[in-house]
Coordinates of C-alpha atoms in Angstrom, one line a residue:
Chain A
X8 CA 4.9 25.6 -52.1
X9 CA 8.4 24.5 -51.2
X10 CA 8.6 22.4 -48.1
X11 CA 4.9 21.4 -47.9
X12 CA 5.4 17.9 -49.4
X13 CA 8.1 15.5 -50.4
X14 CA 8.9 15.4 -54.1
X15 CA 10.1 11.8 -54.2
X16 CA 8.1 8.6 -53.5
X17 CA 6.6 7.8 -51.2
X18 CA 5.0 11.2 -51.3
X19 CA 4.1 12.7 -48.0
X20 CA 2.9 16.1 -46.7
X21 CA 5.3 17.9 -44.5
X22 CA 3.9 19.8 -41.5
X23 CA 5.6 21.0 -38.4
X24 CA 5.8 19.5 -35.0
X25 CA 6.5 21.5 -31.8
X26 CA 9.5 20.0 -30.0
X27 CA 8.1 21.1 -26.7
X28 CA 4.5 19.9 -26.6
X29 CA 4.5 17.6 -29.7
X30 CA 1.5 19.2 -31.4
X31 CA 1.3 19.3 -35.2
X32 CA 0.5 22.0 -37.6
X33 CA 0.0 22.1 -41.4
X34 CA 1.0 24.0 -43.5
X35 CA 4.4 24.0 -41.7
X36 CA 5.2 27.1 -39.8
X37 CA 8.0 28.5 -37.6
X38 CA 8.3 30.9 -34.7
X39 CA 5.6 30.0 -32.3
X40 CA 3.7 26.8 -31.4
X41 CA -0.1 27.2 -32.1
X42 CA -0.9 25.6 -28.8
X43 CA -1.7 28.5 -26.4
X44 CA -0.6 26.4 -23.4
X45 CA 2.9 26.0 -24.9
X46 CA 5.7 28.5 -25.1
X47 CA 7.6 26.4 -27.7
X48 CA 9.2 28.3 -30.5
X49 CA 11.0 25.4 -32.0
X50 CA 8.9 23.8 -34.7
X51 CA 10.6 21.0 -36.6
X52 CA 9.5 19.9 -40.1
X53 CA 7.6 16.6 -39.8
X54 CA 6.5 14.2 -42.4
X55 CA 2.8 13.4 -41.9
X56 CA 0.9 10.1 -42.3
X57 CA 0.5 9.3 -45.9
X58 CA -3.0 7.9 -45.4
X59 CA -6.1 9.3 -43.9
X60 CA -9.9 9.0 -44.1
X61 CA -12.2 11.4 -45.8
X62 CA -13.9 13.8 -43.4
X63 CA -15.9 15.4 -46.2
X64 CA -15.7 16.1 -49.9
X65 CA -17.2 18.2 -52.7
X66 CA -17.0 18.7 -56.5
X67 CA -16.6 22.1 -58.1
X68 CA -18.5 22.8 -61.3
X69 CA -17.4 26.4 -61.9
X70 CA -13.9 27.6 -62.5
X71 CA -12.4 29.4 -59.5
X72 CA -11.1 32.9 -60.0
X73 CA -7.4 33.8 -60.1
X74 CA -5.0 33.1 -58.5
X75 CA -6.3 29.6 -59.4
X76 CA -5.0 28.6 -62.9
X77 CA -8.0 26.9 -64.4
X78 CA -7.8 24.5 -67.4
X79 CA -9.4 25.8 -70.5
X80 CA -12.0 24.4 -71.1
X81 CA -12.6 24.1 -67.4
X82 CA -13.0 20.6 -66.0
X83 CA -14.8 19.9 -62.7
X84 CA -12.7 18.5 -59.9
X85 CA -13.3 17.1 -56.5
X86 CA -11.9 18.4 -53.2
X87 CA -11.5 16.3 -50.0
X88 CA -10.9 17.2 -46.4
X89 CA -9.0 14.3 -45.0
X90 CA -8.4 13.3 -41.4
X91 CA -5.0 12.1 -40.4
X92 CA -5.5 10.1 -37.2
X93 CA -2.0 10.2 -35.6
X94 CA -1.6 14.0 -36.2
X95 CA -5.2 14.9 -35.4
X96 CA -5.4 17.1 -38.4
X97 CA -7.9 17.5 -41.2
X98 CA -6.2 18.6 -44.4
X99 CA -7.9 19.8 -47.6
X100 CA -6.6 18.9 -51.0
X101 CA -7.8 18.3 -54.6
X102 CA -8.7 14.7 -55.3
X103 CA -6.6 13.0 -58.0
X104 CA -7.7 13.9 -61.5
X105 CA -10.5 11.8 -62.8
X106 CA -11.8 10.8 -59.3
X107 CA -15.1 12.5 -58.7
X108 CA -17.6 13.0 -55.9
X109 CA -19.6 10.0 -57.0
X110 CA -16.4 7.9 -56.4
X111 CA -16.0 9.2 -52.8
X112 CA -17.6 8.7 -49.5
X113 CA -17.0 9.9 -46.0
X114 CA -14.7 7.6 -44.1
X115 CA -13.0 6.3 -47.2
X116 CA -9.2 5.8 -47.0
X117 CA -7.1 7.9 -49.3
X118 CA -3.4 8.6 -49.6
X119 CA -1.1 11.5 -50.7
X120 CA -0.1 11.7 -54.3
X121 CA 1.2 14.5 -56.5
X122 CA -0.2 16.0 -59.7
X123 CA 0.5 18.9 -62.0
X124 CA -1.3 22.0 -60.8
X125 CA -0.5 24.0 -63.9
X126 CA 2.3 24.7 -66.3
X127 CA 3.7 28.3 -66.1
X128 CA 4.5 30.6 -68.9
X129 CA 8.1 29.2 -69.1
X130 CA 6.7 25.7 -69.6
X131 CA 7.7 24.7 -66.0
X132 CA 5.2 22.3 -64.4
X133 CA 4.0 23.3 -60.9
X134 CA 3.1 20.4 -58.7
X135 CA 0.6 20.1 -55.8
X136 CA -0.5 17.3 -53.4
X137 CA -3.7 15.4 -54.0
X138 CA -5.7 12.8 -52.2
X139 CA -6.0 9.6 -54.2
X140 CA -8.0 6.5 -53.4
X141 CA -5.6 4.3 -51.2
X142 CA -4.0 1.3 -52.8
X143 CA -5.0 -1.9 -51.1
X144 CA -3.4 -1.9 -47.7
X145 CA 0.0 -3.5 -47.6
X146 CA 0.4 -2.6 -51.3
X147 CA 3.8 -0.9 -51.8
X148 CA 4.1 2.3 -53.7
Chain B
X1 CA -30.4 41.2 -16.3
X2 CA -28.4 44.3 -15.8
X3 CA -29.2 47.3 -18.0
X4 CA -26.2 49.5 -17.2
X5 CA -24.3 48.4 -20.2
X6 CA -27.2 48.8 -22.7
X7 CA -27.1 51.1 -25.7
X8 CA -30.2 52.4 -27.4
X9 CA -30.7 52.1 -31.2
X10 CA -32.1 55.5 -32.1
X11 CA -32.2 55.1 -35.9
X12 CA -31.6 52.6 -38.7
X13 CA -31.0 53.2 -42.4
X14 CA -30.2 51.1 -45.5
X15 CA -29.7 51.4 -49.2
X16 CA -31.4 48.6 -50.9
X17 CA -29.2 45.7 -51.9
X18 CA -28.5 45.2 -55.6
X19 CA -25.8 45.1 -58.3
X20 CA -25.0 48.4 -59.9
X21 CA -21.2 48.8 -59.5
X22 CA -21.5 52.4 -58.3
X23 CA -19.1 54.0 -55.8
X24 CA -19.8 52.4 -52.4
X25 CA -19.7 55.8 -50.8
X26 CA -22.9 56.7 -52.7
X27 CA -24.8 53.8 -51.1
X28 CA -23.4 54.7 -47.7
X29 CA -24.7 58.2 -47.9
X30 CA -28.2 57.0 -48.6
X31 CA -28.1 54.7 -45.6
X32 CA -26.5 57.4 -43.3
X33 CA -29.1 60.0 -44.2
X34 CA -31.9 57.5 -43.7
X35 CA -30.6 56.5 -40.3
X36 CA -30.1 60.2 -39.2
X37 CA -33.6 61.0 -40.3
X38 CA -35.0 57.9 -38.5
X39 CA -33.2 58.9 -35.3
X40 CA -34.0 62.6 -35.8
X41 CA -30.4 63.4 -35.0
X42 CA -28.4 66.0 -37.0
X43 CA -25.1 64.8 -38.6
X44 CA -23.4 67.6 -36.8
X45 CA -24.4 66.1 -33.5
X46 CA -22.8 62.7 -34.1
X47 CA -19.8 62.5 -31.8
X48 CA -18.3 59.2 -33.0
X49 CA -18.3 57.5 -36.4
X50 CA -17.5 53.8 -36.6
X51 CA -16.9 52.7 -40.2
X52 CA -16.9 49.1 -41.3
X53 CA -14.2 48.7 -44.0
X54 CA -14.4 47.2 -47.5
X55 CA -11.2 45.9 -49.0
X56 CA -12.2 45.8 -52.6
X57 CA -12.7 49.5 -53.1
X58 CA -9.2 51.0 -52.8
X59 CA -7.9 53.2 -50.0
X60 CA -11.2 54.9 -49.1
X61 CA -12.6 51.5 -48.2
X62 CA -9.7 50.9 -45.7
X63 CA -10.5 54.1 -43.9
X64 CA -14.2 54.0 -44.1
X65 CA -14.8 56.0 -40.9
X66 CA -13.1 59.0 -42.4
X67 CA -14.4 58.4 -45.9
X68 CA -18.0 58.6 -44.8
X69 CA -17.2 61.5 -42.4
X70 CA -15.7 63.5 -45.3
X71 CA -18.6 62.6 -47.6
X72 CA -21.1 63.8 -45.0
X73 CA -19.0 66.9 -44.3
X74 CA -16.1 67.0 -41.7
X75 CA -17.4 67.8 -38.3
X76 CA -14.4 67.0 -36.1
X77 CA -16.0 63.8 -34.8
X78 CA -14.0 61.0 -33.4
X79 CA -13.7 58.0 -35.6
X80 CA -12.7 54.3 -36.0
X81 CA -12.4 52.1 -39.1
X82 CA -12.7 48.4 -38.7
X83 CA -12.1 45.3 -40.8
X84 CA -13.1 41.9 -39.6
X85 CA -14.3 40.2 -42.9
X86 CA -18.0 39.3 -42.6
X87 CA -18.0 40.5 -39.0
X88 CA -16.7 44.0 -39.9
X89 CA -20.1 45.6 -39.2
X90 CA -20.3 44.0 -35.8
X91 CA -16.8 45.1 -35.1
X92 CA -17.7 48.7 -36.0
X93 CA -20.7 48.4 -33.7
X94 CA -18.4 47.1 -30.9
X95 CA -16.1 50.0 -31.5
X96 CA -18.9 52.5 -31.0
X97 CA -20.2 50.6 -28.0
X98 CA -16.9 50.6 -26.3
X99 CA -16.6 54.4 -26.9
X100 CA -20.1 55.1 -25.6
X101 CA -19.9 52.8 -22.6
X102 CA -16.6 54.3 -21.6
X103 CA -18.3 57.7 -21.6
X104 CA -16.2 59.2 -24.4
X105 CA -19.2 60.0 -26.5
X106 CA -23.0 60.0 -26.2
X107 CA -24.2 59.3 -29.7
X108 CA -22.5 57.5 -32.6
X109 CA -23.0 56.4 -36.2
X110 CA -22.1 52.9 -37.3
X111 CA -21.9 52.6 -41.1
X112 CA -20.8 50.1 -43.8
X113 CA -21.2 50.0 -47.5
X114 CA -19.8 47.8 -50.3
X115 CA -19.6 47.5 -54.0
X116 CA -18.7 43.9 -55.0
X117 CA -17.4 42.4 -58.2
X118 CA -19.4 39.8 -60.1
X119 CA -19.0 36.1 -59.3
X120 CA -17.0 34.3 -56.7
X121 CA -15.2 36.3 -54.0
X122 CA -11.5 36.2 -54.9
X123 CA -8.6 37.2 -52.8
X124 CA -7.4 40.8 -53.2
X125 CA -4.8 41.1 -56.1
X126 CA -1.1 40.3 -56.1
X127 CA 0.9 37.2 -55.6
X128 CA 0.9 36.8 -51.8
X129 CA 2.2 33.3 -51.1
X130 CA 2.1 33.7 -47.3
X131 CA -1.6 34.6 -47.3
X132 CA -3.8 31.5 -46.5
X133 CA -6.6 33.2 -48.5
X134 CA -4.3 33.3 -51.6
X135 CA -3.0 29.8 -50.9
X136 CA -6.4 28.1 -50.9
X137 CA -7.4 29.6 -54.2
X138 CA -4.1 29.1 -55.9
X139 CA -3.2 25.6 -54.7
X140 CA -6.6 24.0 -54.4
X141 CA -9.2 26.1 -56.1
X142 CA -11.1 26.0 -52.8
X143 CA -13.7 28.7 -53.4
X144 CA -16.0 29.8 -50.6
X145 CA -18.9 27.5 -51.8
X146 CA -16.4 24.6 -51.6
X147 CA -16.2 25.1 -47.8
X148 CA -20.0 25.5 -47.5
X149 CA -20.3 22.2 -49.5
X150 CA -17.9 20.3 -47.3
X151 CA -20.1 21.3 -44.4
X152 CA -23.3 20.4 -46.3
X153 CA -22.0 17.0 -47.2
X154 CA -21.3 16.3 -43.5
X155 CA -24.8 17.2 -42.7
X156 CA -26.1 14.7 -45.2
X157 CA -23.8 12.0 -44.1
X158 CA -23.9 12.5 -40.4
X159 CA -27.4 13.8 -39.7
X160 CA -29.3 12.4 -42.6
X161 CA -30.2 15.8 -44.1
X162 CA -31.3 15.9 -47.7
X163 CA -30.8 18.5 -50.4
X164 CA -34.5 19.2 -50.2
X165 CA -34.0 20.2 -46.5
X166 CA -31.4 22.7 -47.7
X167 CA -33.8 24.0 -50.5
X168 CA -36.5 24.5 -47.9
X169 CA -34.3 27.2 -46.3
X170 CA -34.2 29.1 -49.5
X171 CA -37.9 28.7 -50.1
X172 CA -38.6 30.0 -46.6
X173 CA -36.3 33.0 -46.9
X174 CA -37.4 33.9 -50.4
X175 CA -41.0 34.0 -49.2
X176 CA -40.1 36.6 -46.5
X177 CA -38.0 38.7 -48.9
X178 CA -40.9 39.3 -51.2
X179 CA -42.1 41.8 -48.6
X180 CA -38.7 43.4 -47.8
X181 CA -38.0 46.5 -49.9
X182 CA -34.3 46.4 -49.1
X183 CA -33.8 42.8 -50.4
X184 CA -32.1 42.3 -53.8
X185 CA -34.0 39.1 -54.7
X186 CA -37.7 39.5 -54.1
X187 CA -38.9 36.5 -56.0
X188 CA -40.5 33.5 -54.2
X189 CA -38.7 30.3 -55.0
X190 CA -40.2 26.8 -54.9
X191 CA -38.6 23.4 -54.4
X192 CA -39.2 22.8 -58.2
X193 CA -36.9 25.7 -59.0
X194 CA -34.0 23.7 -57.5
X195 CA -34.1 20.9 -60.1
X196 CA -33.0 23.3 -62.8
X197 CA -30.5 25.2 -60.6
X198 CA -26.9 24.2 -61.6
X199 CA -24.6 22.5 -59.2
X200 CA -21.9 24.9 -58.0
X201 CA -20.1 22.8 -55.4
X202 CA -21.7 19.4 -54.9
X203 CA -24.2 19.0 -53.2
X204 CA -24.9 22.7 -53.3
X205 CA -26.7 24.3 -56.2
X206 CA -26.6 28.0 -57.3
X207 CA -29.8 28.6 -55.4
X208 CA -28.2 27.2 -52.2
X209 CA -25.3 29.7 -52.1
X210 CA -25.5 33.4 -51.5
X211 CA -24.5 36.0 -54.1
X212 CA -22.3 39.1 -53.7
X213 CA -24.1 42.4 -53.7
X214 CA -23.8 46.2 -53.4
X215 CA -25.5 47.7 -50.4
X216 CA -25.2 49.9 -47.3
X217 CA -26.5 50.0 -43.8
X218 CA -26.2 52.5 -40.9
X219 CA -27.2 52.7 -37.3
X220 CA -27.4 55.6 -34.9
X221 CA -26.7 54.3 -31.4
X222 CA -26.5 56.2 -28.1
X223 CA -26.3 55.9 -24.4
X224 CA -29.5 55.5 -22.4
X225 CA -29.0 58.9 -20.9
X226 CA -28.8 60.5 -24.3
X227 CA -31.9 58.7 -25.4
X228 CA -33.8 59.7 -22.3
X229 CA -32.9 63.3 -22.7
X230 CA -34.0 63.2 -26.4
X231 CA -37.1 61.0 -26.1
X232 CA -38.2 61.8 -22.6
X233 CA -38.4 58.1 -21.8
X234 CA -36.7 54.8 -22.5
X235 CA -40.0 53.1 -22.8
X236 CA -40.3 51.2 -26.1
X237 CA -36.7 51.8 -27.1
X238 CA -34.6 49.0 -28.7
X239 CA -31.5 48.2 -26.7
X240 CA -28.3 46.5 -27.6
X241 CA -27.8 43.9 -24.9
X242 CA -24.7 42.1 -26.2
X243 CA -22.1 42.4 -28.9
X244 CA -19.7 39.5 -28.6
X245 CA -16.8 39.3 -31.0
X246 CA -15.2 35.9 -30.4
X247 CA -12.2 33.9 -31.6
X248 CA -12.0 30.1 -31.7
X249 CA -10.3 28.2 -28.9
X250 CA -7.4 25.9 -29.7
X251 CA -7.7 23.4 -31.2
X252 CA -10.2 24.6 -33.8
X253 CA -11.1 21.2 -35.3
X254 CA -13.7 22.3 -37.8
X255 CA -12.3 23.2 -41.2
X256 CA -13.2 26.8 -41.6
X257 CA -12.6 29.4 -44.3
X258 CA -9.9 30.1 -45.5
X259 CA -7.8 27.5 -43.8
X260 CA -6.3 24.5 -45.7
X261 CA -6.2 22.5 -42.4
X262 CA -7.7 22.4 -39.0
X263 CA -5.7 22.7 -35.8
X264 CA -4.3 19.4 -34.4
X265 CA -6.2 17.5 -31.7
X266 CA -3.2 15.2 -31.1
X267 CA -2.0 16.9 -27.9
X268 CA -4.8 19.2 -26.7
X269 CA -8.5 18.0 -26.5
X270 CA -11.0 20.1 -28.4
X271 CA -12.9 22.6 -26.3
X272 CA -16.3 21.6 -25.0
X273 CA -17.9 24.4 -27.1
X274 CA -17.0 24.5 -30.7
X275 CA -16.2 27.9 -32.3
X276 CA -19.7 28.7 -33.7
X277 CA -21.4 27.5 -30.5
X278 CA -19.1 29.8 -28.5
X279 CA -20.0 32.9 -30.5
X280 CA -23.6 32.6 -29.4
X281 CA -22.7 31.5 -25.9
X282 CA -20.7 34.6 -25.2
X283 CA -23.5 36.9 -26.4
X284 CA -26.0 35.0 -24.3
X285 CA -23.7 35.5 -21.3
X286 CA -23.4 39.2 -21.9
X287 CA -27.1 39.7 -22.3
X288 CA -28.1 37.4 -19.4
X289 CA -30.4 35.7 -21.9
X290 CA -30.7 32.2 -23.5
X291 CA -32.0 30.5 -26.6
X292 CA -35.5 30.3 -25.1
X293 CA -35.7 34.1 -24.9
X294 CA -35.1 34.7 -28.6
X295 CA -38.1 35.9 -30.6
X296 CA -36.3 36.0 -34.0
X297 CA -32.8 35.7 -35.4
X298 CA -30.8 36.9 -38.3
X299 CA -28.1 34.3 -39.2
X300 CA -25.4 34.3 -41.8
X301 CA -26.9 31.9 -44.4
X302 CA -24.0 32.0 -46.8
X303 CA -25.4 28.7 -47.8
X304 CA -28.8 27.1 -47.1
X305 CA -27.1 24.3 -45.2
X306 CA -25.2 26.8 -43.0
X307 CA -28.5 28.3 -41.8
X308 CA -29.3 24.8 -40.3
X309 CA -26.0 24.8 -38.5
X310 CA -26.8 28.1 -36.9
X311 CA -30.1 26.8 -35.5
X312 CA -27.9 24.3 -33.6
X313 CA -25.2 26.7 -32.7
X314 CA -27.7 29.1 -31.3
X315 CA -29.2 26.4 -29.2
X316 CA -32.6 26.6 -30.9
X317 CA -32.4 22.8 -31.2
X318 CA -29.9 20.0 -30.5
X319 CA -27.1 19.2 -32.9
X320 CA -28.3 17.4 -35.9
X321 CA -31.9 18.6 -35.6
X322 CA -31.7 21.8 -37.6
X323 CA -33.4 20.3 -40.7
X324 CA -36.4 19.3 -38.6
X325 CA -36.9 23.0 -37.6
X326 CA -37.2 24.1 -41.2
X327 CA -39.3 21.1 -42.1
X328 CA -41.7 21.9 -39.3
X329 CA -41.9 25.6 -40.1
X330 CA -40.5 26.5 -36.6
X331 CA -38.1 29.1 -38.2
X332 CA -40.6 30.4 -40.8
X333 CA -42.7 33.5 -40.3
X334 CA -45.5 32.5 -37.9
X335 CA -43.3 29.8 -36.4
X336 CA -41.9 29.6 -32.9
X337 CA -38.7 31.5 -33.7
X338 CA -38.5 32.9 -37.2
X339 CA -35.0 33.0 -38.6
X340 CA -34.0 35.4 -41.4
X341 CA -37.4 37.1 -41.6
X342 CA -35.5 39.7 -43.6
X343 CA -35.0 37.2 -46.4
X344 CA -31.4 36.5 -45.2
X345 CA -28.3 36.6 -47.2
X346 CA -29.9 34.3 -49.8
X347 CA -32.2 37.2 -50.6
X348 CA -29.7 40.0 -50.1
X349 CA -26.4 38.7 -51.4
X350 CA -23.5 39.6 -49.2
X351 CA -22.3 43.2 -49.1
X352 CA -19.6 42.4 -46.6
X353 CA -19.1 45.4 -44.3
X354 CA -22.8 46.3 -44.5
X355 CA -24.2 42.9 -43.8
X356 CA -23.8 42.6 -40.0
X357 CA -25.1 46.2 -39.7
X358 CA -28.1 45.3 -41.9
X359 CA -28.9 42.4 -39.6
X360 CA -29.1 44.8 -36.7
X361 CA -31.3 47.2 -38.7
X362 CA -33.7 44.4 -39.5
X363 CA -33.9 43.2 -35.9
X364 CA -34.4 46.8 -34.6
X365 CA -37.3 47.3 -37.1
X366 CA -38.7 43.9 -36.1
X367 CA -38.7 44.9 -32.4
X368 CA -40.3 48.2 -33.4
X369 CA -43.0 46.4 -35.3
X370 CA -42.1 48.1 -38.6
X371 CA -41.7 45.2 -40.9
X372 CA -45.0 45.1 -42.7
X373 CA -45.4 41.8 -44.6
X374 CA -42.5 40.1 -43.0
X375 CA -43.2 41.1 -39.3
X376 CA -42.4 38.7 -36.5
X377 CA -45.5 39.2 -34.3
X378 CA -44.7 40.3 -30.8
X379 CA -40.9 40.2 -31.3
X380 CA -39.1 41.4 -28.2
X381 CA -35.6 39.8 -28.3
X382 CA -33.6 39.5 -31.5
X383 CA -30.2 37.9 -32.2
X384 CA -27.9 38.4 -35.1
X385 CA -24.9 36.1 -35.7
X386 CA -22.2 35.8 -38.2
X387 CA -18.7 34.4 -38.7
X388 CA -16.0 36.3 -40.5
X389 CA -13.2 34.7 -42.3
X390 CA -10.1 33.8 -40.3
X391 CA -12.0 33.1 -37.0
X392 CA -13.7 36.5 -36.5
X393 CA -17.1 35.5 -35.0
X394 CA -19.7 38.0 -33.9
X395 CA -23.1 37.9 -32.2
X396 CA -25.4 40.8 -31.3
X397 CA -28.5 40.7 -29.1
X398 CA -31.2 43.3 -29.0
X399 CA -34.2 43.6 -26.8
X400 CA -37.0 46.0 -26.1

């Protein structure tokens, strides 16, 4: 999804911010502010906070149907819904490969990373954002 | 409470739920004929046909009102065809209600039927990058049970619920379903069965999540004047007191299917009533009734944990106390307010456009005292609630 995240470090998700009322929206959109009390039509791309806290999480043990491209053999993966405090958004993402539900808890700090979602028929890697356990605070990435 | 916007349910009909893969119209015809016979109304006399659409059965499913009209034999009736995801059946009922209350018709059929594929619900085919339903599957593998599980995990963490509390919902519902001839799963489950049930989306097991089914349901509804002419009296009739179809209020701060993110609470404070609370609230307002008036309820238990949410959203208990109701047997048959005495979605499996109509069929029969083996004794007010994908909530209240 072009324009939903930066592809160079430090990785961030890109939402949109209304230039009139200042509210945020993810995924980014254009045309109309989602706030019904605002007539704004100018939504600017906005890099969102890199870090947030887990609102909830799960771990899937069955391969989802298409259009998900599941690994064969299928490997369970975790999903986390993460709250970004400054933007007031909760955003869902897969958790970094190898990090499972047993490693997670509500309130835990995580940060945006990228990983390969699948490799298409032409051998091109498709990337997606993930939530990864946050490096110790102050640690540079 | 005012009665001047009541409708009367004259007849109900259902095709049993199951998994056969036959044409959905076949199931619909069985439900339609049963409802007409129950109402003692001839098909020819139906003035308005409100179809609830299915999106997984090709073009006939998108124009269900005309599909069923043609299958039953064209009569020149007025029609509508509605899609509102899980709320499609309630949307069709609302369409008939608006028509009847406006005086454009006196008697209507509301009908929905579905044939579903095996396994997880998947988005309809094609690469549709702009469709949030496509996006959440493709980018995240966020199946429907994933969303139910996020919610269940919150209940465990915030309210102290346990997986056993969730299992007790299934145990309760399966016990009721044994006696419901329309239910697909009529086996009584025990807590022990959960240990061997595989995890689907942690913490939810296969027995915690609802299946997908084939099924059909139909209602014959009419104005009180029509019912009085036909029956001689309104005494003992089941009336529809409310049909509230409700959207969220910005900002919607609970992560709900199929969205990848919530609305932002950065600029606008969340509304006092969350989305699911507001669905019930609007119906109570319409009916002039409240949670204490409810004899029984049919709620959308897409997962066991979600049923506990609904107890709280309906005001049957305070937030966080849902598990206590199921533990104490309050929502079981014989309890203060039985919930899903039909067996619920866990015993039916979801047949999307038929499900909300089936809820109304069940409540009507409960209020008529016709549910042998799973009857709620003395039921006089019933409430059905569900939430369709993309913020399409619905709540219907019936009373004698």
